mmCIF file of C-alpha atoms in Angstrom:
data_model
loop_
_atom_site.group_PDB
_atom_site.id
_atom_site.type_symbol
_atom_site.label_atom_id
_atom_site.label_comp_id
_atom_site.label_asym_id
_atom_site.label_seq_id
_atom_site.Cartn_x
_atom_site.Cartn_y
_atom_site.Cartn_z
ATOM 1 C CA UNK D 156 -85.795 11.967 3.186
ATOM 2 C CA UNK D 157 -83.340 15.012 1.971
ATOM 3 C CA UNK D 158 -82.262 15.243 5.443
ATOM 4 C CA UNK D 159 -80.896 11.145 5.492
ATOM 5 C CA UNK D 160 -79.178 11.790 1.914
ATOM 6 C CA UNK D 161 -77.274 14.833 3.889
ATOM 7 C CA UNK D 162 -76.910 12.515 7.089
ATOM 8 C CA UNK D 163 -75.139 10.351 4.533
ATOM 9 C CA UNK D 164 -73.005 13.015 2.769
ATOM 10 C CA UNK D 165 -71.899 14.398 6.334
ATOM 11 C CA UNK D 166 -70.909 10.466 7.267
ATOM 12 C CA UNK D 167 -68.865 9.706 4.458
ATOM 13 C CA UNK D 168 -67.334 12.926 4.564
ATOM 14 C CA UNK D 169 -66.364 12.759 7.904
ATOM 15 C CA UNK D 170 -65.338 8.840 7.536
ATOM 16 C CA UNK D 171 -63.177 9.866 4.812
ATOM 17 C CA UNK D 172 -61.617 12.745 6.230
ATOM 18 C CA UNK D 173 -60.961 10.004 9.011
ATOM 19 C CA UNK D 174 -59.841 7.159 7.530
ATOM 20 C CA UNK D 175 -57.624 8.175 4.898
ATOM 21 C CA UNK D 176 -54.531 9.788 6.325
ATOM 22 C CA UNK D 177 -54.807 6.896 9.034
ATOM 23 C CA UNK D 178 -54.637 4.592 5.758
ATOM 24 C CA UNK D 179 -51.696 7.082 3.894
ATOM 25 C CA UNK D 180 -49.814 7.191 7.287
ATOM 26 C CA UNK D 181 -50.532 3.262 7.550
ATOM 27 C CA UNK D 182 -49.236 2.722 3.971
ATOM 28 C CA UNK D 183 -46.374 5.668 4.774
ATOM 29 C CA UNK D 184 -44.965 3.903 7.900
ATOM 30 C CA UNK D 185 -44.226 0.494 6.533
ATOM 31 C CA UNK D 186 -42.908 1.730 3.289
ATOM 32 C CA UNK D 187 -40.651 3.769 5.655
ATOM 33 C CA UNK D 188 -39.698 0.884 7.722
ATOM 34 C CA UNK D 189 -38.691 -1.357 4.755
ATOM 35 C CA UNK D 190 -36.482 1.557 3.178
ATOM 36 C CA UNK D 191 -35.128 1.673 6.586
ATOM 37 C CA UNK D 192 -34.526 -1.710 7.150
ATOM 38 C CA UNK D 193 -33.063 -2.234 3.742
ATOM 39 C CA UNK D 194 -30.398 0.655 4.777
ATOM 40 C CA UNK D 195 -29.983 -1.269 8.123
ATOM 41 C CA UNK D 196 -28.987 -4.523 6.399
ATOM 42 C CA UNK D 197 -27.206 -3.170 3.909
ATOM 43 C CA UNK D 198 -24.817 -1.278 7.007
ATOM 44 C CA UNK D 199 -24.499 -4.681 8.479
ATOM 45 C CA UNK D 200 -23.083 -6.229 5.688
ATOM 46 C CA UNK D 201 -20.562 -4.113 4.928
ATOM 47 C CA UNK D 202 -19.599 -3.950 8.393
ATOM 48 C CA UNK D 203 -19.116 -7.615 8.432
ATOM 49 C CA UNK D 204 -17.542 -7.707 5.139
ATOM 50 C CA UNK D 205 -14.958 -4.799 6.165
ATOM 51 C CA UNK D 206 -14.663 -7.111 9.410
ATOM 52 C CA UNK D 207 -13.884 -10.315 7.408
ATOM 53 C CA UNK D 208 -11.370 -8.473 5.414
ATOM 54 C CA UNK D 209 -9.334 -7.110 8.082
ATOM 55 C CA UNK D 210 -9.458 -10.891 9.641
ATOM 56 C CA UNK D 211 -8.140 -12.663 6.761
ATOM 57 C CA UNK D 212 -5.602 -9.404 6.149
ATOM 58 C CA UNK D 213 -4.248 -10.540 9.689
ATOM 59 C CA UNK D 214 -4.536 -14.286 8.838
ATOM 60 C CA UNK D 215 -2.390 -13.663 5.528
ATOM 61 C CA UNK D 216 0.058 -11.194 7.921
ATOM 62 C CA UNK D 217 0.214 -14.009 10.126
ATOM 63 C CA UNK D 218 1.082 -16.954 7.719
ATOM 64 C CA UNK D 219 3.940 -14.730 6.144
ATOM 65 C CA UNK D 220 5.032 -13.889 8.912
ATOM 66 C CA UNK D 221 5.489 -17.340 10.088
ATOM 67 C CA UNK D 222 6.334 -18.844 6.550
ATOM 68 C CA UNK D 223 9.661 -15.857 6.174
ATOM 69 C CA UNK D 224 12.658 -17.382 6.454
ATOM 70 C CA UNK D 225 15.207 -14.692 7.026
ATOM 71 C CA UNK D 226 18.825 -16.940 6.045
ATOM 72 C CA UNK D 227 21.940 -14.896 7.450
ATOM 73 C CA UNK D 228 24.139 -15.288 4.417
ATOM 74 C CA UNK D 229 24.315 -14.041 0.607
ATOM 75 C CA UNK D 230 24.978 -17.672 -0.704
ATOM 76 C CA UNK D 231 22.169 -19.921 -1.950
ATOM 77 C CA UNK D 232 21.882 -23.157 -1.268
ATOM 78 C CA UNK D 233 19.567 -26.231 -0.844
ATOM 79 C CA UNK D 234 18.373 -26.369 2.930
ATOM 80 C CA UNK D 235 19.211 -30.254 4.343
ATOM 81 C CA UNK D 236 15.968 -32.279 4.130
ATOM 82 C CA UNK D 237 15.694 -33.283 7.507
ATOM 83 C CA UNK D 238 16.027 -29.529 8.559
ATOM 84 C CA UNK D 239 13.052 -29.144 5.641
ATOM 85 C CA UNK D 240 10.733 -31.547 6.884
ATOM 86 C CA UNK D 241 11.123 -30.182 10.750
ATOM 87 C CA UNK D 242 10.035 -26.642 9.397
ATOM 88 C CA UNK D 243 7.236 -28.311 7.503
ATOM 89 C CA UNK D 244 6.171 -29.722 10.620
ATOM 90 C CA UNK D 245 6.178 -26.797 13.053
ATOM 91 C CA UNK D 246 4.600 -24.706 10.476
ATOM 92 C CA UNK D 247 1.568 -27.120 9.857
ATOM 93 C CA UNK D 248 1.489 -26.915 13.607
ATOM 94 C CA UNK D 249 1.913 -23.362 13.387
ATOM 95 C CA UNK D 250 -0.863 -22.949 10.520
ATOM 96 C CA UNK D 251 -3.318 -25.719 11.026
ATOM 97 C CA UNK D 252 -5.256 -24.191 7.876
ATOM 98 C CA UNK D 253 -2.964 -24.722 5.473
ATOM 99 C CA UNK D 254 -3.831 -28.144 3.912
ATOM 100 C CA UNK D 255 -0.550 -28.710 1.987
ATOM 101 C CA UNK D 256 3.379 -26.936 2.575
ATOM 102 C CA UNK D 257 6.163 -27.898 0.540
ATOM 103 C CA UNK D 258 9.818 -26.966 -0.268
ATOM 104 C CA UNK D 259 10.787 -26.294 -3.498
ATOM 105 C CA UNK D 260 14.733 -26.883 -4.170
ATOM 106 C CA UNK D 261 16.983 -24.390 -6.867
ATOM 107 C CA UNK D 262 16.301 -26.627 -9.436
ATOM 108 C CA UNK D 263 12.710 -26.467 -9.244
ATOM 109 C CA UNK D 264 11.669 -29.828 -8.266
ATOM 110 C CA UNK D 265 9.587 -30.116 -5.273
ATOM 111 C CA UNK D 266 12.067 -31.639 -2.164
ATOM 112 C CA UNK D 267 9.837 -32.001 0.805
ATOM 113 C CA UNK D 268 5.617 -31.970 0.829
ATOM 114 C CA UNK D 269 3.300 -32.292 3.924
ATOM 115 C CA UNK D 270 0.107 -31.898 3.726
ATOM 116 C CA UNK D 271 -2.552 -33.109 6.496
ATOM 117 C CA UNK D 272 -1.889 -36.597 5.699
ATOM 118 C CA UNK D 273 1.670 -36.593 6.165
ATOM 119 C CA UNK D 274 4.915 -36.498 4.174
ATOM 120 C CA UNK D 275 4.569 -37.447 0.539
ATOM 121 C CA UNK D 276 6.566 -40.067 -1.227
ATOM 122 C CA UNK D 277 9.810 -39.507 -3.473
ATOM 123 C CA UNK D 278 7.445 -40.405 -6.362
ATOM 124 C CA UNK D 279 4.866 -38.116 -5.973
ATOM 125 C CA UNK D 280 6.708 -34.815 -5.625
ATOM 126 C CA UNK D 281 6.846 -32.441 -8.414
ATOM 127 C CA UNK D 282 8.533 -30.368 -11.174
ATOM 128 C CA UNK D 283 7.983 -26.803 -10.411
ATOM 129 C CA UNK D 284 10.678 -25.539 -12.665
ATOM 130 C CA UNK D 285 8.180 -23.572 -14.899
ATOM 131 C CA UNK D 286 5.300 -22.899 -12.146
ATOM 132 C CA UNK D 287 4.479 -19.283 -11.248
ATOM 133 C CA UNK D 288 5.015 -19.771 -7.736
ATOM 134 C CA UNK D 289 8.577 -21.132 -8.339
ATOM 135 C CA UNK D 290 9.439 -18.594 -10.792
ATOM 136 C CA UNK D 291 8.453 -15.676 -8.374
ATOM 137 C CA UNK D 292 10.230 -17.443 -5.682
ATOM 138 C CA UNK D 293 13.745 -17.705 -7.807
ATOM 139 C CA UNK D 294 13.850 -13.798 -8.204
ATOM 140 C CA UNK D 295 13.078 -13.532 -4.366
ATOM 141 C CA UNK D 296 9.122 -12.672 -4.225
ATOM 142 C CA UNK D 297 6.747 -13.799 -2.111
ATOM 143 C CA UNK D 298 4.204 -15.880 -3.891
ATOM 144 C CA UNK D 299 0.670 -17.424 -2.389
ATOM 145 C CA UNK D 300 -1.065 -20.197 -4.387
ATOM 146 C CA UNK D 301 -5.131 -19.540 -4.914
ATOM 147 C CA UNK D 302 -6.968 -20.427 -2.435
ATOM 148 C CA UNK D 303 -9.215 -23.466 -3.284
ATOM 149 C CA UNK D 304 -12.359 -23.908 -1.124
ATOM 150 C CA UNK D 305 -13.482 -27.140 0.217
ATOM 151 C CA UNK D 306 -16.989 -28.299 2.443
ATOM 152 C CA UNK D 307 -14.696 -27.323 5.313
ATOM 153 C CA UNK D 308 -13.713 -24.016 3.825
ATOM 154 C CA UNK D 309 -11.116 -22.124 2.028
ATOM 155 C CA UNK D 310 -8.137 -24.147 1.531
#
């Protein structure tokens, strides 16, 4: 009988001794594979984020670069309308994002709009006299509108 109590001691001492650091190293492994997984996601995003930045850095480069109209001569003066409306139309063929493009005359009413739906009206264009955008415009800075997004995207 004392020998089976001792049998039993040796066992559990043995089955401990066994099990346990399989069960810490169990436990230790997947905590380590979370922390590392966390790290691994967290490097992914930011490389995609850094990515997307650079892309719409080069998208904004891009739509500058095709919106700058460099003019030869010091004087300022309205540009004809039907010269305005063909530049509307090869830059929404240029930019197929942009959803609207308009020219703003020196008086600050809006002269020419197209958006995707075509040319707007006489009636619908606008005073942009005290707008932001015209204001910067008038003392010869480049201005961009927020972006609004839509189901389809950023607008």
């Amino acid at each position: 009988m004392h020998r089976g109590r001792l049998r039993n001691k040796l066992f559990l001492a043995f089955t401990l001794v066994g099990i346990v650091p399989l069960v810490f190293l169990g436990i230790l492994s997947v905590y380590s594979l979370y922390l590392f997984h966390e790290a691994d996601v967290q490097t992914i995003e930011d490389n995609l984020l850094g990515q997307k930045i650079s892309e719409i850095s080069e998208a904004f480069d891009r739509i500058l670069g095709t919106l700058e109209l460099t003019v030869a001569f010091e004087q300022t003066s309205d540009i004809e309308l039907s010269q305005q409306k063909f530049l509307l139309e090869q830059f929404m063929q240029e930019l197929p994002a942009l959803e609207e493009i308009s020219f703003i005359s020196l008086s600050g009413r809006e002269s020419a709009v197209l958006n995707q739906a075509g040319f707007s009206s006489d009636e619908e264009l606008l005073d942009q006299n005290l707008s932001a955008g015209f204001r910067a415009g008038k003392t010869g800075e480049i201005y961009l509108s927020p972006v609004y997004f839509t189901l389809a995207g950023p607008a």
